[in-house]
mmCIF file of C-alpha atoms in Angstrom:
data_model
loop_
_atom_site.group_PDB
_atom_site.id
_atom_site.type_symbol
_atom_site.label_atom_id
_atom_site.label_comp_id
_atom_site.label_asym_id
_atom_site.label_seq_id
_atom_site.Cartn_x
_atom_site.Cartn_y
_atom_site.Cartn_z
ATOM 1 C CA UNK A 639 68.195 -32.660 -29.421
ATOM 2 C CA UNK A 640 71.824 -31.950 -29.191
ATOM 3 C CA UNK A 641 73.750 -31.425 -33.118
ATOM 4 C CA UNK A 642 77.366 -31.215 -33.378
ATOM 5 C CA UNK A 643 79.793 -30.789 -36.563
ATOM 6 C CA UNK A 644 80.935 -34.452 -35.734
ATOM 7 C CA UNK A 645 78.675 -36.238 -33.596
ATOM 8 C CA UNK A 646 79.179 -39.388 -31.397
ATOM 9 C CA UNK A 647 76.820 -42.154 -31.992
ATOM 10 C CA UNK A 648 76.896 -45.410 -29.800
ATOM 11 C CA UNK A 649 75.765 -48.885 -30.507
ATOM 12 C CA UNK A 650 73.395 -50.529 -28.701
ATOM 13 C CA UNK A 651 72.527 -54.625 -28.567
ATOM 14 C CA UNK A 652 69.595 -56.091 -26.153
ATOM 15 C CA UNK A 653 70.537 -58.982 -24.089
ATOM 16 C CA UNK A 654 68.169 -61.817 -22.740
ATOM 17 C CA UNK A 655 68.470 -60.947 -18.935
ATOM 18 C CA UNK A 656 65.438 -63.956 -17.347
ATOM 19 C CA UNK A 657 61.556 -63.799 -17.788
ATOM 20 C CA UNK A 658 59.143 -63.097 -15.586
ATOM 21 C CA UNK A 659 55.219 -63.596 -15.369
ATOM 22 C CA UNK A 660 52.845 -60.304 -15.151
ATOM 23 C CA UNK A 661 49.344 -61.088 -13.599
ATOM 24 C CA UNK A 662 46.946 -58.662 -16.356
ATOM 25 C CA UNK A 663 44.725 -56.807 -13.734
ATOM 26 C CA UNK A 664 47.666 -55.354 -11.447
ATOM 27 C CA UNK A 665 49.603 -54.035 -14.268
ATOM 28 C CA UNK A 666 47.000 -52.661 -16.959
ATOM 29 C CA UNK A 667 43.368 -51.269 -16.937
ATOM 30 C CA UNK A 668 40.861 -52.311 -18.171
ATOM 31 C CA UNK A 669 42.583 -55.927 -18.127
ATOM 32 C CA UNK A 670 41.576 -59.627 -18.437
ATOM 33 C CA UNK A 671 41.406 -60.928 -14.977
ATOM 34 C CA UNK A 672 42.988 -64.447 -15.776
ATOM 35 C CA UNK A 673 45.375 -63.104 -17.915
ATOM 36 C CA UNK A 674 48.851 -64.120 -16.778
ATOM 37 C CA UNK A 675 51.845 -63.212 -19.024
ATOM 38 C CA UNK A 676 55.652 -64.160 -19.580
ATOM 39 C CA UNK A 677 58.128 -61.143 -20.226
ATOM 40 C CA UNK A 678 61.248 -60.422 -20.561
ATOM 41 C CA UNK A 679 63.352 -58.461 -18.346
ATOM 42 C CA UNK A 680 65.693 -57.238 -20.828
ATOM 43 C CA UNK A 681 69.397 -55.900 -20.571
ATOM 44 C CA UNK A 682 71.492 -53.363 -22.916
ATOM 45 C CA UNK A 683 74.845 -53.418 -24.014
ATOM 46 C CA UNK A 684 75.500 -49.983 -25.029
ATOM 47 C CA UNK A 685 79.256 -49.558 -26.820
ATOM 48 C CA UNK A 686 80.464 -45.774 -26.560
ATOM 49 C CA UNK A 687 83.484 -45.375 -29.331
ATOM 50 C CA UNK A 688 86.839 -43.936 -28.138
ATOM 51 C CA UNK A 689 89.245 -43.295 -30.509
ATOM 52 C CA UNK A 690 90.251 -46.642 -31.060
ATOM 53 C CA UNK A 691 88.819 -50.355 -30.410
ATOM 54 C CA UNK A 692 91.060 -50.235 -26.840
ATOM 55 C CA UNK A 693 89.135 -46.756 -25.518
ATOM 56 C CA UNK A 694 85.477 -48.127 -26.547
ATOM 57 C CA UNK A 695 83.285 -47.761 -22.965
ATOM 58 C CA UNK A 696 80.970 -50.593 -22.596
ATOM 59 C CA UNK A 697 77.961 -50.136 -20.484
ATOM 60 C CA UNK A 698 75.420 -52.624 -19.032
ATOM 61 C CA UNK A 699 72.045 -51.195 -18.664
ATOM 62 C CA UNK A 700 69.916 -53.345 -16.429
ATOM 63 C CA UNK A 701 70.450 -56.775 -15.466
ATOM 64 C CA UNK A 702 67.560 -58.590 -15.544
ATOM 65 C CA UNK A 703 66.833 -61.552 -13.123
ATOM 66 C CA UNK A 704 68.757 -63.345 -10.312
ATOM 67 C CA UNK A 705 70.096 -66.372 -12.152
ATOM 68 C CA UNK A 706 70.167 -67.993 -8.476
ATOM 69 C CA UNK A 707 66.205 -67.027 -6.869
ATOM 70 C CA UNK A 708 67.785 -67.690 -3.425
ATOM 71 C CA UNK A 709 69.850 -64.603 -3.657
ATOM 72 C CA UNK A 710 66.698 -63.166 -3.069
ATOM 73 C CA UNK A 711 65.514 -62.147 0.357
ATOM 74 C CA UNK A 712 62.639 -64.186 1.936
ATOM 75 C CA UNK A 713 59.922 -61.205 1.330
ATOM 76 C CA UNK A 714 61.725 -60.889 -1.969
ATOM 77 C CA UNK A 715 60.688 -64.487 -2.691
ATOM 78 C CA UNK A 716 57.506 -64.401 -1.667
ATOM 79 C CA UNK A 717 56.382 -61.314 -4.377
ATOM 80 C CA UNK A 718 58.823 -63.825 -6.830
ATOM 81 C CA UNK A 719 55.836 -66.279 -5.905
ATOM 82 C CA UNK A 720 53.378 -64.349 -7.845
ATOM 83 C CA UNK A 721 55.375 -63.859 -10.841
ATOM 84 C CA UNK A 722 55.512 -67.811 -11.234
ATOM 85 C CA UNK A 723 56.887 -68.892 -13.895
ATOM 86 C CA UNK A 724 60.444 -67.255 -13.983
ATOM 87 C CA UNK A 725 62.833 -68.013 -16.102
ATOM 88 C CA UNK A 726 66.361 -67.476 -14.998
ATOM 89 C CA UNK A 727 68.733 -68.697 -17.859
ATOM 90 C CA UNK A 728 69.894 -67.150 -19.967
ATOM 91 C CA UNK A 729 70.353 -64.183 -17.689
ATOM 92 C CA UNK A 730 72.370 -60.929 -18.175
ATOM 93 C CA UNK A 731 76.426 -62.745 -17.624
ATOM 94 C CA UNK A 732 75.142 -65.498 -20.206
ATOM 95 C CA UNK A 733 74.189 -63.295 -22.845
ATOM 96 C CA UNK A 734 77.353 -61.551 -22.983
ATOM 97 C CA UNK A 735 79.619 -64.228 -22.945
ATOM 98 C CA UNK A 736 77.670 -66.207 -25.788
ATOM 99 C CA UNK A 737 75.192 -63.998 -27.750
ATOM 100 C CA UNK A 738 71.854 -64.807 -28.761
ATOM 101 C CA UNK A 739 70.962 -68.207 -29.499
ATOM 102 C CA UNK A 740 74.670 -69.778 -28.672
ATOM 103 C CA UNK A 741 75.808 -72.851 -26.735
ATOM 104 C CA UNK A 742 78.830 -72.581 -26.219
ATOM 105 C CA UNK A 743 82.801 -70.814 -27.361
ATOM 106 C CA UNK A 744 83.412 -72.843 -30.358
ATOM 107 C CA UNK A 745 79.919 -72.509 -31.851
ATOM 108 C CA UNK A 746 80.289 -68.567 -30.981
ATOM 109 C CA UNK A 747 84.083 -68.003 -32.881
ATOM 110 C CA UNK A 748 82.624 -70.470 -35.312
ATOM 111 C CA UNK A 749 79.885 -68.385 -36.660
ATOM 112 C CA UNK A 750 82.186 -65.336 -35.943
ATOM 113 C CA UNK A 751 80.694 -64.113 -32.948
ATOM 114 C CA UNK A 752 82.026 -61.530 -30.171
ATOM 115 C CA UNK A 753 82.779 -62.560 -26.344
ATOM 116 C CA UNK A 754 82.503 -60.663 -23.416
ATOM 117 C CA UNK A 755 83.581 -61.452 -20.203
ATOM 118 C CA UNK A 756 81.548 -59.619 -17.806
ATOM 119 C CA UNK A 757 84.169 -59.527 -15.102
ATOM 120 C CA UNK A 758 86.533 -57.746 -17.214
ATOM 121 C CA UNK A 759 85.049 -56.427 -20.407
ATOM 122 C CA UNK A 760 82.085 -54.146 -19.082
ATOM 123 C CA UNK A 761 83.433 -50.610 -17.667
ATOM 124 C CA UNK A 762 79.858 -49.408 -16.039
ATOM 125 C CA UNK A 763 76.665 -50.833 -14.937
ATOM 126 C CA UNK A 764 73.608 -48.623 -15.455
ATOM 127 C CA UNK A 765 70.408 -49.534 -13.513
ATOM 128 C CA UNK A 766 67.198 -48.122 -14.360
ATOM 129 C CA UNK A 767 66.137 -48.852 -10.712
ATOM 130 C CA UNK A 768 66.755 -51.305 -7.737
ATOM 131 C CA UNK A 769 63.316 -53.700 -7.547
ATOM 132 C CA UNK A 770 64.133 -57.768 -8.226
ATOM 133 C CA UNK A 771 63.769 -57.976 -11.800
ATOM 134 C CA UNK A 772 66.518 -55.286 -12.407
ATOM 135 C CA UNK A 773 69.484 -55.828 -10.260
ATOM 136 C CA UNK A 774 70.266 -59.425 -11.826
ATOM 137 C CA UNK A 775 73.773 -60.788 -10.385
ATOM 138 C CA UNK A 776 76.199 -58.005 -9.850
ATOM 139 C CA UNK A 777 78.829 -60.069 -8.310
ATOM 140 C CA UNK A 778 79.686 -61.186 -12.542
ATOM 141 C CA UNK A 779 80.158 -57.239 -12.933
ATOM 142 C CA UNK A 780 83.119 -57.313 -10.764
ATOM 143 C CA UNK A 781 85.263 -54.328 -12.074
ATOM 144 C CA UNK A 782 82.581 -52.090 -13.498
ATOM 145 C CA UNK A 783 81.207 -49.187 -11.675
ATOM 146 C CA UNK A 784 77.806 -48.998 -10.889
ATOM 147 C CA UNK A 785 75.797 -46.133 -11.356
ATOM 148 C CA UNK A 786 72.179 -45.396 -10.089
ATOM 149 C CA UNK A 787 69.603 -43.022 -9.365
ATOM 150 C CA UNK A 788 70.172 -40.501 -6.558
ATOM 151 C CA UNK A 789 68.949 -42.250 -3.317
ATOM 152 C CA UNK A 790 69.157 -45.631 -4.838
ATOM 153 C CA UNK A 791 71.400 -46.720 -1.566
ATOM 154 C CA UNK A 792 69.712 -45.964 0.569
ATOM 155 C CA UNK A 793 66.474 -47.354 -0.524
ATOM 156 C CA UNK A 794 68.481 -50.089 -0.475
ATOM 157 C CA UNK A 795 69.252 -49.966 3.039
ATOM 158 C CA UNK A 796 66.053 -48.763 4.129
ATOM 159 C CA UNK A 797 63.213 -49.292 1.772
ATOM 160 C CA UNK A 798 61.054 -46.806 0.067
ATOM 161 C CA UNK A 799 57.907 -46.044 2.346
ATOM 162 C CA UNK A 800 55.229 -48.471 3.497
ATOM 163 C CA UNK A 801 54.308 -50.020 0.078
ATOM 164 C CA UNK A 802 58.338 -51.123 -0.083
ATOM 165 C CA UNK A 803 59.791 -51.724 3.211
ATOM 166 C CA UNK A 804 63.474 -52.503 3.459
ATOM 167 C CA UNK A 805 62.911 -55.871 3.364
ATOM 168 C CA UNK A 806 62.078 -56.236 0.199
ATOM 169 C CA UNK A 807 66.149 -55.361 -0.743
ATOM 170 C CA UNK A 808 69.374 -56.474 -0.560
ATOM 171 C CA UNK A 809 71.168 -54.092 1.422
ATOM 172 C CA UNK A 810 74.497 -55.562 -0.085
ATOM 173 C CA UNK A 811 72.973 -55.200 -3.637
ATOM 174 C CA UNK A 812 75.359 -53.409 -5.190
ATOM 175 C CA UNK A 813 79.417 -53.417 -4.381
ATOM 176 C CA UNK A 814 79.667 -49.906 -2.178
ATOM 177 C CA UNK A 815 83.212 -49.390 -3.513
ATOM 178 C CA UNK A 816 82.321 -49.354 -6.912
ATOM 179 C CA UNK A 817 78.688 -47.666 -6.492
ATOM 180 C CA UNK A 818 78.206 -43.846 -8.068
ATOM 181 C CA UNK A 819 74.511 -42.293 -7.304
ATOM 182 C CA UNK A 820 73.630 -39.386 -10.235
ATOM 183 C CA UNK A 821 73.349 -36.048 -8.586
ATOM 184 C CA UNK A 822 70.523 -34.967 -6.700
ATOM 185 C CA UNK A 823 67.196 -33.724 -8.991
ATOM 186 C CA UNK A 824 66.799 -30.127 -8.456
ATOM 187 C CA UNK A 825 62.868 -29.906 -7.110
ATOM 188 C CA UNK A 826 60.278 -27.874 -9.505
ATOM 189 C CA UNK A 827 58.136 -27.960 -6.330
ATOM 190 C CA UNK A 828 54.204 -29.086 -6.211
ATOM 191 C CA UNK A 829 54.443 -33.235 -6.713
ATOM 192 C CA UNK A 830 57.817 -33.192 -7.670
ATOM 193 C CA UNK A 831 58.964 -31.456 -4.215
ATOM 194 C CA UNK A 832 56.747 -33.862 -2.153
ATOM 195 C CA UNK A 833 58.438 -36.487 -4.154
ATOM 196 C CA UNK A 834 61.694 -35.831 -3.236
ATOM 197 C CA UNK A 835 62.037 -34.547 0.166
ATOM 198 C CA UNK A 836 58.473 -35.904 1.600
ATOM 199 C CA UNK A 837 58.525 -39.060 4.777
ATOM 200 C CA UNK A 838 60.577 -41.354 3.626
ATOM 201 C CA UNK A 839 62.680 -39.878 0.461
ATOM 202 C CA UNK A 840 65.865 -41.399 0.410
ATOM 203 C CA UNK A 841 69.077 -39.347 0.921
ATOM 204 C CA UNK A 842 72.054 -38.821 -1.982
ATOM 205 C CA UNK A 843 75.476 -40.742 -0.882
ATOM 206 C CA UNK A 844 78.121 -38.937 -2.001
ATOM 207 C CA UNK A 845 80.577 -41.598 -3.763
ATOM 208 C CA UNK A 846 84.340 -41.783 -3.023
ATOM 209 C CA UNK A 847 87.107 -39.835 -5.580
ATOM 210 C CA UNK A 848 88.246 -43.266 -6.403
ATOM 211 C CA UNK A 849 85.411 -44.564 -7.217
ATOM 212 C CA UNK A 850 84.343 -41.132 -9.067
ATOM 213 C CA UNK A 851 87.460 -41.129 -11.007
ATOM 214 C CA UNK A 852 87.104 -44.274 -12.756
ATOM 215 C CA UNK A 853 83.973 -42.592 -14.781
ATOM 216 C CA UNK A 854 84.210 -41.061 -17.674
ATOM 217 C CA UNK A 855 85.940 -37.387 -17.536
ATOM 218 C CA UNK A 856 82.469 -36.095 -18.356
ATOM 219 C CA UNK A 857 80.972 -36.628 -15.019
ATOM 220 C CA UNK A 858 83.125 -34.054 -13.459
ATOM 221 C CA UNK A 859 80.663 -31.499 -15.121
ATOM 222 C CA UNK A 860 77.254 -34.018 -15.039
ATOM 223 C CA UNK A 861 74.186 -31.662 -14.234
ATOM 224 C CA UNK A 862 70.858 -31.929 -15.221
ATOM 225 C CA UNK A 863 69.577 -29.948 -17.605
ATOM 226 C CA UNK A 864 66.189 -29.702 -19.950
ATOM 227 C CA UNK A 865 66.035 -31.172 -23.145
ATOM 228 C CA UNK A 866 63.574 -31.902 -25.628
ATOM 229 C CA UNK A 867 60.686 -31.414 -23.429
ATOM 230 C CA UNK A 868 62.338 -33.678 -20.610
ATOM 231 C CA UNK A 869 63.082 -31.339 -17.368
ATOM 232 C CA UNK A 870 65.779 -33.260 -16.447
ATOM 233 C CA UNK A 871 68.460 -34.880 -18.712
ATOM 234 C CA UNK A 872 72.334 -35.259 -17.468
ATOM 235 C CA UNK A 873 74.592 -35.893 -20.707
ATOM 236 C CA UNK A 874 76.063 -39.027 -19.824
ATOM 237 C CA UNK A 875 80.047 -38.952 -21.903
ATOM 238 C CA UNK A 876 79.575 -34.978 -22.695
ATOM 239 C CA UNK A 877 79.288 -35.506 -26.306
ATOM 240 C CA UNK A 878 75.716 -36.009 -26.825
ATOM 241 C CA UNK A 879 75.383 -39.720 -27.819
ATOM 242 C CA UNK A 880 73.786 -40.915 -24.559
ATOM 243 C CA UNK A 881 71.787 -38.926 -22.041
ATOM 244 C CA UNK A 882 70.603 -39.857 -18.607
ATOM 245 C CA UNK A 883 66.820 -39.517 -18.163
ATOM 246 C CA UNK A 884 65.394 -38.899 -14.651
ATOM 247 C CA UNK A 885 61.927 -40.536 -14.713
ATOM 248 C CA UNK A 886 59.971 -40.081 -11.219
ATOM 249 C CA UNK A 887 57.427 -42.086 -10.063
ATOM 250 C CA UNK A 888 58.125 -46.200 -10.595
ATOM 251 C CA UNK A 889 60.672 -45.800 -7.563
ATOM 252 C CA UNK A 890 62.657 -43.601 -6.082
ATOM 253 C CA UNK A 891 66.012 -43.416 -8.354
ATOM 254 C CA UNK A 892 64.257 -44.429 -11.438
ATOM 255 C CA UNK A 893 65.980 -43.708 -14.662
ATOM 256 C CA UNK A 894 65.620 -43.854 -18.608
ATOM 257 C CA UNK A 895 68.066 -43.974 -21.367
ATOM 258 C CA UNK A 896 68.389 -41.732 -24.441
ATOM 259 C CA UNK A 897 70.697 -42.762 -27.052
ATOM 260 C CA UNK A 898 71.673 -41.506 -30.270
ATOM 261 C CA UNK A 899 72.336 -44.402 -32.574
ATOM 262 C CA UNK A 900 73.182 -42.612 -35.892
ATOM 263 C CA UNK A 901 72.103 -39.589 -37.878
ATOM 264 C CA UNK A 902 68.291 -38.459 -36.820
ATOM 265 C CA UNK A 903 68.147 -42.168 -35.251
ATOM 266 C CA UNK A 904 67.346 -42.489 -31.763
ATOM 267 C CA UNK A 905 66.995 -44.838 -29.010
ATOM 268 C CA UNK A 906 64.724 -44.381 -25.554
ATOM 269 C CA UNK A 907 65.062 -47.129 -23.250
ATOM 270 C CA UNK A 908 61.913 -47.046 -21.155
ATOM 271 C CA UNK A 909 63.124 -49.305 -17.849
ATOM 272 C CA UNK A 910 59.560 -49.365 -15.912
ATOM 273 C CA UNK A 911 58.369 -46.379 -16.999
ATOM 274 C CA UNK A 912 54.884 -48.579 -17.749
ATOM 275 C CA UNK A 913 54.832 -52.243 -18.056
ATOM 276 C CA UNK A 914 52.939 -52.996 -21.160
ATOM 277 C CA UNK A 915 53.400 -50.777 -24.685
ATOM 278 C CA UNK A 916 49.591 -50.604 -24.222
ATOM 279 C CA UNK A 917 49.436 -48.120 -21.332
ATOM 280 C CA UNK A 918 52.499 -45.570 -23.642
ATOM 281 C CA UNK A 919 50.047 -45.477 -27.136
ATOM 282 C CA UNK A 920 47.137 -44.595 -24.073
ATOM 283 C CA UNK A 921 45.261 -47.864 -24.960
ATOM 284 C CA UNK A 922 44.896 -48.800 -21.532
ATOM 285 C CA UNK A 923 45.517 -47.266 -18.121
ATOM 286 C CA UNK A 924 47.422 -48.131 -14.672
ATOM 287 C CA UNK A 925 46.423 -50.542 -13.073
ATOM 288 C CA UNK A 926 45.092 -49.616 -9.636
ATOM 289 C CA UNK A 927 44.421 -52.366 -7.136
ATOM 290 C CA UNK A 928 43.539 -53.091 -3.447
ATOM 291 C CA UNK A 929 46.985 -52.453 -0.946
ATOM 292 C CA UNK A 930 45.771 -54.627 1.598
ATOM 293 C CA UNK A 931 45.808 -51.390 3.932
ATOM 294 C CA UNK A 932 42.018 -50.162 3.099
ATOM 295 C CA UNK A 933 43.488 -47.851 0.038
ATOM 296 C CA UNK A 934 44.367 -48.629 -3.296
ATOM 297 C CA UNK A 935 47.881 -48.674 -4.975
ATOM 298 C CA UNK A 936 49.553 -49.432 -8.078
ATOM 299 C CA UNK A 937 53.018 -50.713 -9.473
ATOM 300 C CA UNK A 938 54.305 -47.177 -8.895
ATOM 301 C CA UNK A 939 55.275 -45.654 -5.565
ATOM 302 C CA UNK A 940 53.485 -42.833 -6.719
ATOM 303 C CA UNK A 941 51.160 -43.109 -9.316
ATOM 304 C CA UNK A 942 50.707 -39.920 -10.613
ATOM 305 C CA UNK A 943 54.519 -38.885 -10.710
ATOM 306 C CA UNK A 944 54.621 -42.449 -13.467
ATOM 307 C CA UNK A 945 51.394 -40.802 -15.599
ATOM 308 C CA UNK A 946 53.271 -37.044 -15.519
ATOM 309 C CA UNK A 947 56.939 -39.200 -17.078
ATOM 310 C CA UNK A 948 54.834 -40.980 -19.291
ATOM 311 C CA UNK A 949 52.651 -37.510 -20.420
ATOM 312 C CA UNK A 950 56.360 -36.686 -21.095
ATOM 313 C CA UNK A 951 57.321 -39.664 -22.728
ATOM 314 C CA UNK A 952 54.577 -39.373 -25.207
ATOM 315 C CA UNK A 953 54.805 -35.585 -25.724
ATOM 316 C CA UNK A 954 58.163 -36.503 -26.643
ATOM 317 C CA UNK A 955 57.662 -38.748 -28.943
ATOM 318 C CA UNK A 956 54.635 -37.308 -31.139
ATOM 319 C CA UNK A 957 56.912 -33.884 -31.162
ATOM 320 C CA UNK A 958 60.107 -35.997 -33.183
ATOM 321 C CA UNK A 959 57.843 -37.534 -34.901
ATOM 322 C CA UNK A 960 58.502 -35.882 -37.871
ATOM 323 C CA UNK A 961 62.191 -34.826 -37.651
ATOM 324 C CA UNK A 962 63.817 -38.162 -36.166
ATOM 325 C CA UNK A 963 63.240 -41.664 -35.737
ATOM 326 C CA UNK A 964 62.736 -42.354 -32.156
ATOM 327 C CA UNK A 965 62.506 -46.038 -30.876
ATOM 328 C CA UNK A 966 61.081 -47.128 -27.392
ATOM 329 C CA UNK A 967 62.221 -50.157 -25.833
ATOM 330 C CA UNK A 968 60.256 -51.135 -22.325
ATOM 331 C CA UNK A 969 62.288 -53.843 -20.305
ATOM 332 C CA UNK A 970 59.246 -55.889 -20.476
ATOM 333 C CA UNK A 971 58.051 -55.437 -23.979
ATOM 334 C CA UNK A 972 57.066 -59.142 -24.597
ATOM 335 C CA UNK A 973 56.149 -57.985 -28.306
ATOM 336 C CA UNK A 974 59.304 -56.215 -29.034
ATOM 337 C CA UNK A 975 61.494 -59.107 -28.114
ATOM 338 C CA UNK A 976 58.866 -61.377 -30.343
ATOM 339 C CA UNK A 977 59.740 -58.647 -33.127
ATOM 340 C CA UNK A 978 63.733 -58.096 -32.305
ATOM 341 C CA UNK A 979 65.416 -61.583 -31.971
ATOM 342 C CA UNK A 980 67.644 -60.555 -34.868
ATOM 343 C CA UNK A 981 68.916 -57.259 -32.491
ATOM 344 C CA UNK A 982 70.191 -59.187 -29.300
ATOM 345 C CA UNK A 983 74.156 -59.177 -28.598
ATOM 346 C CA UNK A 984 75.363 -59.642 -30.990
ATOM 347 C CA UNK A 985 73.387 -58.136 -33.045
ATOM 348 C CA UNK A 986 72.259 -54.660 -32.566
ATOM 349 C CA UNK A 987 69.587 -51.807 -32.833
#
């Protein structure tokens, strides 16, 4: 991991984003077949320090749920049907503009709490990927840039293979003007060339010099690069603090988070890397489960591309083990919410 003589260390705060329910036996194995769970779909606030309080980047990672379920398309809402209960409120906009546990603006200044208005205060919108329980409401994000995976646009546009055909996305999603995809992966051939250049892998859209030039100046030189065991890591502001993690295998475009918090301390936020902190420690496996085609399928668009990011993952983490505390955060890690409540916006990590 990166050292400098005066390193950059950003702050990071979960935000309720919506709930969701997770059926047992399509997400873990071996699982309890009536087992039927509610999770969070949690969002990030990630504050990157500038040299004074007006140059501070803030960056959304994730948001969460649809506060309004009929901004989802009608195949959308029929896979919403099997998650059953969701919970919509708060979602990602409410969180930021009232914190944890408020009501209200004059019980937030009251107890000397921070606003943000996510129309004006958030710079950039980070998602780890493009399925239902990520993209949230993007319209309340309406000067930030959004940047995603390569080929996240056109997945949007037209799907992802059989398993996610285009209905099952908003095509409008995200605003087009304001939408930066990270560069293409380089391929290291075998799975990972199938993966990206096989029937049906999306295409890279190039994003407009406007649009590119209200990122940080870092992302004129934004390659990706190896680092601590991860083949492919693009350092986010230059400096360090926050890397971009290319994680294959949930979805086409799928990305982690890698922050540096403060000396030796580290964040990894995990998106849908796995869905349960079960499957990571190697307690139980993927779930694998009829496709309604004769075969059998998993979360994952392709399953063995998820086990080979979390192989990584874990080699990862039992190799700092001993020289730097390393958090994971999953975005539906029902026990680490449980455990956190005192680390949401506005507290922090």
């Amino acid at each position: 991991m990166q050292r400098s003589l005066n390193p950059v260390y950003v702050t990071i705060s979960a935000l309720e984003a919506g709930q969701i329910t997770l059926p047992e036996p399509f997400f873990v194995a071996p699982a309890d077949p009536e087992k039927r769970t509610l999770v969070p779909s949690l969002s990030f606030l990630i504050r990157h320090p500038g040299n004074n309080s007006s140059e501070i980047t803030r960056i959304v990672f994730d948001l969460g749920v649809k506060r309004d379920l009929t901004g989802y398309k009608p195949a959308q809402q029929a896979h919403i049907a099997n998650r059953q209960p969701v919970i919509v409120e708060p979602d990602c906009a409410s969180s930021l503009r009232w914190g944890a546990n408020k009501t209200d603006e004059e019980n937030v200044k009251a107890e000397g709490g921070q606003l943000l208005d996510p129309s004006k205060d958030i710079n950039i919108v980070i998602l780890s990927h493009v399925h239902w329980d990520h993209v949230g409401t993007s319209s309340d994000f309406s000067s930030a840039v959004f940047a995603v995976g390569s080929g996240t646009l056109n997945v949007l546009k037209n799907g992802a293979g059989p398993l996610y055909p285009a209905d099952m996305f908003n095509d409008d999603e995200l605003p087009a003007s304001r939408t930066v995809e990270f560069p293409p992966v380089p391929s290291l051939g075998g799975e990972r060339s199938e993966y990206d250049t096989g029937p049906g892998a999306p295409e890279h859209t190039p994003a407009s010099a406007d649009t590119l030039a209200r990122l940080p100046a870092s992302s004129k030189e934004w390659s990706w690069q190896p680092l601590a065991g991860f083949p492919h890591a693009l350092d986010f502001f230059g400096d360090g603090s926050l890397y971009v993690i290319d994680s294959p295998g949930h979805i086409y475009g799928h990305v982690n988070l890698f922050a540096r918090i403060a000396e030796n301390k580290y964040v990894y936020l995990g998106g849908d890397c796995c869905h349960d902190r079960r499957i990571l420690s190697g307690e139980k496996g993927i779930a694998m489960y009829d496709d309604g085609k004769g075969g059998l399928r998993s979360v994952h668009m392709h399953t063995e591309m998820a086990k080979g990011t979390l192989a990584r993952i874990g080699e990862f983490l039992k190799h700092t083990r001993n020289t730097a505390d390393v958090e994971i955060v999953l975005a539906h890690d029902v026990y680490w919410r449980e455990q956190n409540r005192h680390r949401f916006w506005p507290g922090k990590l």
